CSV table of C-alpha atoms in Angstrom, one decimal:
chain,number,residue,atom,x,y,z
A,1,UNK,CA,97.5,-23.0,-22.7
A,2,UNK,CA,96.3,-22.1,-26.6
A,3,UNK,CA,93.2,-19.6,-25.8
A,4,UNK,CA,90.7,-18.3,-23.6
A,5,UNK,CA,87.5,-18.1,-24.6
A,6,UNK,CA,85.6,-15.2,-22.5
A,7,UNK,CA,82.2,-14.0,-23.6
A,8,UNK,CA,79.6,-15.1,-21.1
A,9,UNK,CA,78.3,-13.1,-18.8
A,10,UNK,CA,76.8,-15.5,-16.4
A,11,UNK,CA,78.2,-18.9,-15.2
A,12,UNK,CA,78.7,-21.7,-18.1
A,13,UNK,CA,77.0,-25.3,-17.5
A,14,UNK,CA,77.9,-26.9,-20.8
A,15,UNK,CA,80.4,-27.3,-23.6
A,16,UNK,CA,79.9,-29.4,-26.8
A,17,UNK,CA,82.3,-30.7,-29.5
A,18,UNK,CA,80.5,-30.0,-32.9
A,19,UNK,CA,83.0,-30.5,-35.7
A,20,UNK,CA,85.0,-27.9,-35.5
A,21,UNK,CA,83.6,-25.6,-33.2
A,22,UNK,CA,83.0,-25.4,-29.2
A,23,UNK,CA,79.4,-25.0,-28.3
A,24,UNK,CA,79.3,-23.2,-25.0
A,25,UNK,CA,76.0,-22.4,-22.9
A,26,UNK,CA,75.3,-20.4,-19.9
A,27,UNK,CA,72.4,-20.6,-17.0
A,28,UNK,CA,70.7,-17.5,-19.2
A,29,UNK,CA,70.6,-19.2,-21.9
A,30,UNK,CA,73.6,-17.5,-24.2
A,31,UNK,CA,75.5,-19.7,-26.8
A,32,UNK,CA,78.8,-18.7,-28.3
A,33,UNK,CA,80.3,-20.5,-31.1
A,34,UNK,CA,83.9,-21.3,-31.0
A,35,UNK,CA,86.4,-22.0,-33.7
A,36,UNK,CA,89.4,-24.1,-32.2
A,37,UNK,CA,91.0,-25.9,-35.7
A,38,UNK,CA,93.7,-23.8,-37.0
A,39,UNK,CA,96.9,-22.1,-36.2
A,40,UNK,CA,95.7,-19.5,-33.8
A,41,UNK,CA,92.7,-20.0,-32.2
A,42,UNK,CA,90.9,-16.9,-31.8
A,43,UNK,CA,89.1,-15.7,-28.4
A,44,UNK,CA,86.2,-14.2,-30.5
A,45,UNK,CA,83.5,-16.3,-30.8
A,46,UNK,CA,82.2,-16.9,-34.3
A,47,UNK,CA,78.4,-16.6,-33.5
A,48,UNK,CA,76.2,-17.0,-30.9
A,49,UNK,CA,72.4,-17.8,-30.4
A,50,UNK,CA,70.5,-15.9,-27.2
A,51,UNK,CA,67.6,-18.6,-26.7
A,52,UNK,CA,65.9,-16.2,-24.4
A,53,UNK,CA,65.1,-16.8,-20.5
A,54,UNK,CA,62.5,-19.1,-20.5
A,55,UNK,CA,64.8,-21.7,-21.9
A,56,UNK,CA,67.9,-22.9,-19.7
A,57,UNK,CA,69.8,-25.5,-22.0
A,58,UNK,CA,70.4,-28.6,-20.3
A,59,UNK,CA,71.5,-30.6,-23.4
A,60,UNK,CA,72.8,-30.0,-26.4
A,61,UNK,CA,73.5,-32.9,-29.3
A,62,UNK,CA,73.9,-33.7,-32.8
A,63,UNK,CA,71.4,-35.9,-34.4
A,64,UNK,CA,73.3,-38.0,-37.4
A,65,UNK,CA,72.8,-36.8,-41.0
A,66,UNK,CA,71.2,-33.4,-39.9
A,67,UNK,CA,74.0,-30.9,-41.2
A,68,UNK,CA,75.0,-28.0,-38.9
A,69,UNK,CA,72.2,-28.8,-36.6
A,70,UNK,CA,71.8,-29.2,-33.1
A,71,UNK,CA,68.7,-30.4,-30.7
A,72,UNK,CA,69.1,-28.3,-27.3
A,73,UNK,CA,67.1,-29.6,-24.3
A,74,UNK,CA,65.8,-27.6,-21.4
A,75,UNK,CA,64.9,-27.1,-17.7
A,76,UNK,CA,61.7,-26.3,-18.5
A,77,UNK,CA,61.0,-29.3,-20.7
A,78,UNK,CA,60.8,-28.1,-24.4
A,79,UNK,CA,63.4,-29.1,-27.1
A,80,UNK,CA,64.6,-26.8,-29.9
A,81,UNK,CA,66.2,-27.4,-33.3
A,82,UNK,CA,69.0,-24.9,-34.1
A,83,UNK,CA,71.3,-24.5,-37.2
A,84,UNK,CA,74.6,-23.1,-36.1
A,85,UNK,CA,75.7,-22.3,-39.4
A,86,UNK,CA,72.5,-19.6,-40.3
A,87,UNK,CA,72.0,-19.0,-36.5
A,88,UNK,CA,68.2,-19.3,-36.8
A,89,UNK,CA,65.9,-21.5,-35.0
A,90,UNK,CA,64.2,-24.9,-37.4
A,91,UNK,CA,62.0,-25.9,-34.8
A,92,UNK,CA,60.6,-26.2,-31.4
A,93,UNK,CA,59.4,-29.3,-29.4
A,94,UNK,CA,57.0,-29.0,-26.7
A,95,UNK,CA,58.3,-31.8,-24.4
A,96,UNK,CA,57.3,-34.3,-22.0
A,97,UNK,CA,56.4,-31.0,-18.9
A,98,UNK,CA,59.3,-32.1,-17.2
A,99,UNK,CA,63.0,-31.1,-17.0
A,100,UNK,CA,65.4,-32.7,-19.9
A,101,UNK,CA,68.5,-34.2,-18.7
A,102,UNK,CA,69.9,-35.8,-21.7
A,103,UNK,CA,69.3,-36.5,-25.7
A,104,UNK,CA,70.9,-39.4,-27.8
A,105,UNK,CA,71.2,-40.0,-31.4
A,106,UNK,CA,70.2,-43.8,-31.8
A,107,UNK,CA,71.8,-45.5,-34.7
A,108,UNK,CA,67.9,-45.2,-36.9
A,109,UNK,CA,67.6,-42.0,-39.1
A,110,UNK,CA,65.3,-39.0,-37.5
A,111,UNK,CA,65.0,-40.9,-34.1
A,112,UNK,CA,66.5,-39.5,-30.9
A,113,UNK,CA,65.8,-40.6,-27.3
A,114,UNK,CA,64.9,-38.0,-24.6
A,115,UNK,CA,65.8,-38.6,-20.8
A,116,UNK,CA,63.8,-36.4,-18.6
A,117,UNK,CA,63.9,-35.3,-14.5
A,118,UNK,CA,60.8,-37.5,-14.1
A,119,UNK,CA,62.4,-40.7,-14.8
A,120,UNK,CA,60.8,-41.2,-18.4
A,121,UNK,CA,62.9,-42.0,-21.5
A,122,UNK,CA,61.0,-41.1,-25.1
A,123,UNK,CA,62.0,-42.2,-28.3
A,124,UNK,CA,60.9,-39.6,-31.0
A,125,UNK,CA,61.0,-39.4,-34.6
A,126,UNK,CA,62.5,-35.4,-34.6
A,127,UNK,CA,61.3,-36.1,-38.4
A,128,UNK,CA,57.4,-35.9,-37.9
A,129,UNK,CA,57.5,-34.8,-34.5
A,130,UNK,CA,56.0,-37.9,-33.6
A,131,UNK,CA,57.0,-40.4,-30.3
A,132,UNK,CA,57.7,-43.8,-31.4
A,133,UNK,CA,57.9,-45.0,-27.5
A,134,UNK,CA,58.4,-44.3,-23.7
A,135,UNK,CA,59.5,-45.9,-21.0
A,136,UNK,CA,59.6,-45.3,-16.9
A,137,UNK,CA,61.9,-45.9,-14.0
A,138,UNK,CA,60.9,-43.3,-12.0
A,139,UNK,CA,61.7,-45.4,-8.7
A,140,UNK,CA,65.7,-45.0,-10.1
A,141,UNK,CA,65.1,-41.0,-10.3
A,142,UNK,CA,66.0,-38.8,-13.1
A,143,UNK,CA,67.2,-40.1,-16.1
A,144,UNK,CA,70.9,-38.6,-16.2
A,145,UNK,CA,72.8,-40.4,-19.0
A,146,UNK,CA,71.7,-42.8,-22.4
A,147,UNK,CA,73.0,-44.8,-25.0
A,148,UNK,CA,72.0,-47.2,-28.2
A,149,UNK,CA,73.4,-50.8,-28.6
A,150,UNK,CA,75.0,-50.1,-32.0
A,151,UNK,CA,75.8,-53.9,-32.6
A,152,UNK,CA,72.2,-55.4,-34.5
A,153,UNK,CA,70.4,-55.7,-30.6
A,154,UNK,CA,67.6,-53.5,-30.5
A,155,UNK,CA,68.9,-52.1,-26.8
A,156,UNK,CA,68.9,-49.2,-25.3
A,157,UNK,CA,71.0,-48.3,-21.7
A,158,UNK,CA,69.7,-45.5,-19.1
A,159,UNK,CA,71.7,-44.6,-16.4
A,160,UNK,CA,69.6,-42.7,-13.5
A,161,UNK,CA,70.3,-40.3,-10.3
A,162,UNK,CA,70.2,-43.2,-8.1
A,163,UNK,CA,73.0,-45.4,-9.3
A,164,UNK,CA,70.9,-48.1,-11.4
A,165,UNK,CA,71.5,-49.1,-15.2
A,166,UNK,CA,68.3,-49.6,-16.9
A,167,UNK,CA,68.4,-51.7,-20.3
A,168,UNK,CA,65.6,-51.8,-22.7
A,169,UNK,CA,64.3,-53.6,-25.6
A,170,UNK,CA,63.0,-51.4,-28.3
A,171,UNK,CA,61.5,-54.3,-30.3
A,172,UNK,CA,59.7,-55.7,-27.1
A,173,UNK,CA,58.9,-52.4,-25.8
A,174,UNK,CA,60.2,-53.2,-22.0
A,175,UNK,CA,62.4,-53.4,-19.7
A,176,UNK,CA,65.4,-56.2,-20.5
A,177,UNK,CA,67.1,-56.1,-17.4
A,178,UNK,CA,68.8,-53.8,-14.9
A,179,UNK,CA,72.7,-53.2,-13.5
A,180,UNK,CA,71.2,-52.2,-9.7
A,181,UNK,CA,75.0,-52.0,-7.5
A,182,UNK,CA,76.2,-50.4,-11.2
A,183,UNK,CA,77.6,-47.4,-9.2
A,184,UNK,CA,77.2,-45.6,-5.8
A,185,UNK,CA,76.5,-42.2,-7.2
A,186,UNK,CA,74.2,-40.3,-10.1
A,187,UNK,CA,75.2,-42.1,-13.6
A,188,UNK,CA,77.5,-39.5,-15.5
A,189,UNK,CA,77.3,-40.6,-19.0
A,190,UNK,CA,76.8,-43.7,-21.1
A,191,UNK,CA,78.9,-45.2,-24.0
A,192,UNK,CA,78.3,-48.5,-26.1
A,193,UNK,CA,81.2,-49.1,-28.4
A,194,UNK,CA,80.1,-48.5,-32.0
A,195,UNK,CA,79.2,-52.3,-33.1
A,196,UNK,CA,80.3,-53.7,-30.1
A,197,UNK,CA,78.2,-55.9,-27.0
A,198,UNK,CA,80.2,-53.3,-24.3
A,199,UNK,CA,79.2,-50.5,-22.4
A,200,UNK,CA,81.2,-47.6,-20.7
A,201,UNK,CA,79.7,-45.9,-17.9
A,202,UNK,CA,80.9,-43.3,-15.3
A,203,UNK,CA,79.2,-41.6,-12.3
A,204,UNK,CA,79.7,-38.9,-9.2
A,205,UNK,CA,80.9,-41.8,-7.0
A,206,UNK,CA,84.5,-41.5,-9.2
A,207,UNK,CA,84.7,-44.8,-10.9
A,208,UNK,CA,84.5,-45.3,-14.8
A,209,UNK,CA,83.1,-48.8,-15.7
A,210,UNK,CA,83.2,-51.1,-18.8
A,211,UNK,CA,80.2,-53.8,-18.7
A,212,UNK,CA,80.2,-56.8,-21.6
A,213,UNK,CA,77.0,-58.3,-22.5
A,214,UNK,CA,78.1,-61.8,-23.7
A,215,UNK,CA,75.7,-64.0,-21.8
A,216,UNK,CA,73.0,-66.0,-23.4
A,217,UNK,CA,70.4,-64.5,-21.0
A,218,UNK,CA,72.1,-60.6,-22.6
A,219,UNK,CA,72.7,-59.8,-19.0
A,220,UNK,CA,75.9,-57.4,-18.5
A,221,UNK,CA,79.0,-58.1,-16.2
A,222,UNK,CA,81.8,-56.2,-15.2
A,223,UNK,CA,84.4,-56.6,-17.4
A,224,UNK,CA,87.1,-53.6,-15.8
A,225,UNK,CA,87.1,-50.8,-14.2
A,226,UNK,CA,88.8,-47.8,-12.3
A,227,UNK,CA,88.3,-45.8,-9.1
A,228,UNK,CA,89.5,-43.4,-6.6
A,229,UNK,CA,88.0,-42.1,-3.5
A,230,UNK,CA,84.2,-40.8,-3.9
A,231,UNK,CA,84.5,-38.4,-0.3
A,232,UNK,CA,88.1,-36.1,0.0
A,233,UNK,CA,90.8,-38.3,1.5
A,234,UNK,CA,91.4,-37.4,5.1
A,235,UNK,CA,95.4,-38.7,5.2
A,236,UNK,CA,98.0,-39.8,2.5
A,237,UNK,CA,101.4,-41.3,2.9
A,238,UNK,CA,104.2,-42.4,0.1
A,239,UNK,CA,104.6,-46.2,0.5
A,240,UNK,CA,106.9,-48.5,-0.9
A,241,UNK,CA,110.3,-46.5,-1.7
A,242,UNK,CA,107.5,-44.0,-3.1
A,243,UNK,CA,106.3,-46.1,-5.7
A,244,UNK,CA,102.7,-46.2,-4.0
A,245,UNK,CA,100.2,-44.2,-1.8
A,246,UNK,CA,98.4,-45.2,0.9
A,247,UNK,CA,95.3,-43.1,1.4
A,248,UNK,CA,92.1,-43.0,3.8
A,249,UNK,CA,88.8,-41.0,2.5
A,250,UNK,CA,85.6,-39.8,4.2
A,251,UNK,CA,83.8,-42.3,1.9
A,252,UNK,CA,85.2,-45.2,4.3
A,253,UNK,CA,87.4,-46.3,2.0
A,254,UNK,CA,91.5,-47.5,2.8
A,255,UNK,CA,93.3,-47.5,-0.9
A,256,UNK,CA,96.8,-48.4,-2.2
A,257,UNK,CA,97.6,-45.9,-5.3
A,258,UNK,CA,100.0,-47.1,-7.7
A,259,UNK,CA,102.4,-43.9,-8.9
A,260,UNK,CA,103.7,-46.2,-11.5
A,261,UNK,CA,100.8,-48.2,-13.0
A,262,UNK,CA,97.1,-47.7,-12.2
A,263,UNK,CA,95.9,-51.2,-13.1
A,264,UNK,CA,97.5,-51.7,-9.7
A,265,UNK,CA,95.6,-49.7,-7.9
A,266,UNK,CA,93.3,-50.7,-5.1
A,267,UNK,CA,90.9,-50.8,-2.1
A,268,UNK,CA,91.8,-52.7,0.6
A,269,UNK,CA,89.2,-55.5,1.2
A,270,UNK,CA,87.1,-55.1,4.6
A,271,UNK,CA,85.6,-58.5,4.5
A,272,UNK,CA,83.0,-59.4,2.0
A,273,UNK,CA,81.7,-55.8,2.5
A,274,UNK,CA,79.4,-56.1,-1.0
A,275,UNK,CA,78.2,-59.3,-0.2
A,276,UNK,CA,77.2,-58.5,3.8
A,277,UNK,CA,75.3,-54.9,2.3
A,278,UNK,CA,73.5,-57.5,-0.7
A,279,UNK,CA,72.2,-59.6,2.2
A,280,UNK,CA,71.8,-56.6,4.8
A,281,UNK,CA,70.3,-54.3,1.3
A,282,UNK,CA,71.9,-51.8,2.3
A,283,UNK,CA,74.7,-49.5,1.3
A,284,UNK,CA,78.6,-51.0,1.0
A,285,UNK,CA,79.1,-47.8,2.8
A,286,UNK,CA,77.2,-48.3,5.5
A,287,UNK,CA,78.9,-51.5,6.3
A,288,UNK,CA,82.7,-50.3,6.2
A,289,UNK,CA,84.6,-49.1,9.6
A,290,UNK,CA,84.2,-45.6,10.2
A,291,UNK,CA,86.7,-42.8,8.2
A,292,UNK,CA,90.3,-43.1,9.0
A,293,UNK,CA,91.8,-40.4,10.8
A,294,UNK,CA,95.6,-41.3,11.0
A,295,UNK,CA,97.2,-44.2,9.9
A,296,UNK,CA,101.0,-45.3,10.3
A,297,UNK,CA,103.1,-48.5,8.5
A,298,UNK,CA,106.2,-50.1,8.6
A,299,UNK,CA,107.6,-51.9,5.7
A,300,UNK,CA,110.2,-53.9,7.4
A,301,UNK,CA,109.2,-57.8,7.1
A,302,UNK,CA,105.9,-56.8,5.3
A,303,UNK,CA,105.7,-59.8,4.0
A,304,UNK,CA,105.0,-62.1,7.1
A,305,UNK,CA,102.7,-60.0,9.1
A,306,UNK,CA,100.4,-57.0,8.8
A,307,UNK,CA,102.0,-54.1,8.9
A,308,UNK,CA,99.4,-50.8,8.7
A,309,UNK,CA,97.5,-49.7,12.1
A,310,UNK,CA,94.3,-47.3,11.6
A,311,UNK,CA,92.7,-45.2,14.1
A,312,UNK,CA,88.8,-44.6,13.2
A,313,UNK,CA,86.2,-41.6,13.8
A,314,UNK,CA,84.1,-42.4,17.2
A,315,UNK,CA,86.1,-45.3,18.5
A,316,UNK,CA,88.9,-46.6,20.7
A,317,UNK,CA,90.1,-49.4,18.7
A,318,UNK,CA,92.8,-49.4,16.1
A,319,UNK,CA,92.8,-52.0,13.1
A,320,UNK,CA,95.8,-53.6,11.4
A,321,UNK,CA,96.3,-54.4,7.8
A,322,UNK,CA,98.0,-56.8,5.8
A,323,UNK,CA,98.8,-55.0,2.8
A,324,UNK,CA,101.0,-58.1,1.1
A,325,UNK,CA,97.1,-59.5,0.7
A,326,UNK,CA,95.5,-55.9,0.3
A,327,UNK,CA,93.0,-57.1,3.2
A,328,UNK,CA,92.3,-56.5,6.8
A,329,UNK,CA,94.1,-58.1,9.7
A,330,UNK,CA,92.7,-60.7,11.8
A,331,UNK,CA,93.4,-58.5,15.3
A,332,UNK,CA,91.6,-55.4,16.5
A,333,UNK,CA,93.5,-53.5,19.1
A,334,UNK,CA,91.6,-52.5,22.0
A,335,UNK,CA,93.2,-50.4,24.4
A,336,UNK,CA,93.6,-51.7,28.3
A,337,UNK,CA,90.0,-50.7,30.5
A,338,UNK,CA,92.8,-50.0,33.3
């Protein structure tokens, strides 16, 4: 540990990387500015801007080529312009009357885009204080996360509190298509490579994505990605000499951890579980076996039979595993009705 930064008085909701200072906000509104370059760090902040309490930040960002400035969002839906370096306020937006949740930079000078609690997204010129466009997907909740295709395609990605990724044209004005099984929890944040067709998203069900758009149709696909449990694991055992873990969550979910190398890593299949819950449209959740609630393997002869039994919340029977395939056995044991 280098240094502790303690200032606020109430609970912090938000730190942002500006050059070479921290941002840090608090529910009330306070912002300290923290200097971290250097030899010794100092726990003294060098500023800070009091934005009164009818303005909780929700957002803060940089728009490109505006020097020491930042656009802060806020709860209760206006936007303000600060400059960190003279402390003083440039300017104030009204808003859309409803709760920012996010602010992008997009790769044209003076235009930012605005995601809010009511599911719109606006594009405004911060410039002229003029909005250039909006669009709605207020079916997919709250706009969470966003991010500009940086590559020559006029797109731009939303991410929303329901799971969906939204992509829009900005030349067309509307919708270009949508990620709908993109994650299983609220979208965390957005990220298309600078100058690149791929996009980075993560999200509250623990998993970190990276889509490609390399179709004709512009379409994304899962190119990679990397998960864990979304719920707290319930039981965990070492496995193979202790080279991996075997562990069962309250999200339904049976995974093999690799301690050596995570691209090894994985859920054991359940049986076309995402292709039953398409059909069924409903929740891949809602289709696995109930949580585990003790496991137990045996690694002798792995190889030519399963060798992992589960015991499940709310029922009798006990599954096997064949964890050479990473799926589930063919046999369920029931126990005897004598």
């Amino acid at each position: 540990q280098v240094v502790t930064f303690t200032k606020h008085e109430e609970k912090v909701n938000m730190l942002y990387l500006f050059g070479e200072y921290i941002l840090s906000a608090d529910i009330k509104g306070d912002i300290f500015i923290w200097a971290f370059r250097g030899a010794k760090p100092s726990n003294e902040p060098v500023g800070n801007i009091s934005l009164g309490d009818k303005f909780t930040p929700t957002c803060i960002m940089h728009p490109d080529t505006y020097l020491n400035k930042v656009i802060i969002g806020s709860e209760e839906g206006p936007l303000q312009l600060w400059n960190i370096s003279t402390k003083k306020k440039v300017y104030a937006f009204k808003g859309w009357d409803s709760s920012v949740r996010c602010c992008v930079s997009s790769p044209a000078l003076d235009m930012v885009a605005v995601g809010c609690s009511d599911g719109s997204i606006h594009v405004h010129n911060i410039r002229y204080d003029e909005e250039l466009m909006s669009f709605n997907h207020e079916i997919r909740g709250a706009v969470t996360a966003l991010s500009f295709r940086t590559d020559g395609q006029p797109l731009l990605a939303s991410g929303g509190s329901s799971g969906v990724i939204s992509i829009w044209n900005l030349e067309k004005r509307r919708l270009h298509s949508v990620i709908r099984e993109a994650h299983d929890g609220s979208i965390v944040s957005l990220h298309f490579f600078a100058n690149e067709p791929i996009l980075m998203s993560s999200a509250a069900d623990n998993s970190i994505k990276m889509w490609i758009f390399d179709n004709n149709e512009g379409d994304a696909r899962l190119l990679r990605f990397r998960s864990g449990h979304s719920a707290p694991p319930r039981c965990i055992r070492f496995y193979g000499n202790g080279k991996s873990i075997l562990s069962a969550g309250q999200d339904r979910a049976f995974r093999l951890f690799s301690v050596v190398q995570d691209q090894q890593s994985r859920e054991l299949s359940q049986r076309h579980v995402a292709k039953r819950a398409k059909k069924l449209r409903v929740k891949e959740e809602e289709i696995k076996l109930k949580p585990v609630i003790a496991f137990d393997c045996a690694e002798i002869r792995a190889r030519d039979w399963c060798n992992v039994v589960t015991c499940h919340m709310d029922t009798s029977k006990a599954y096997v595993w064949r964890l050479q395939n990473f799926v589930i056995g063919e046999h369920i044991l029931t126990p005897s009705s004598e």
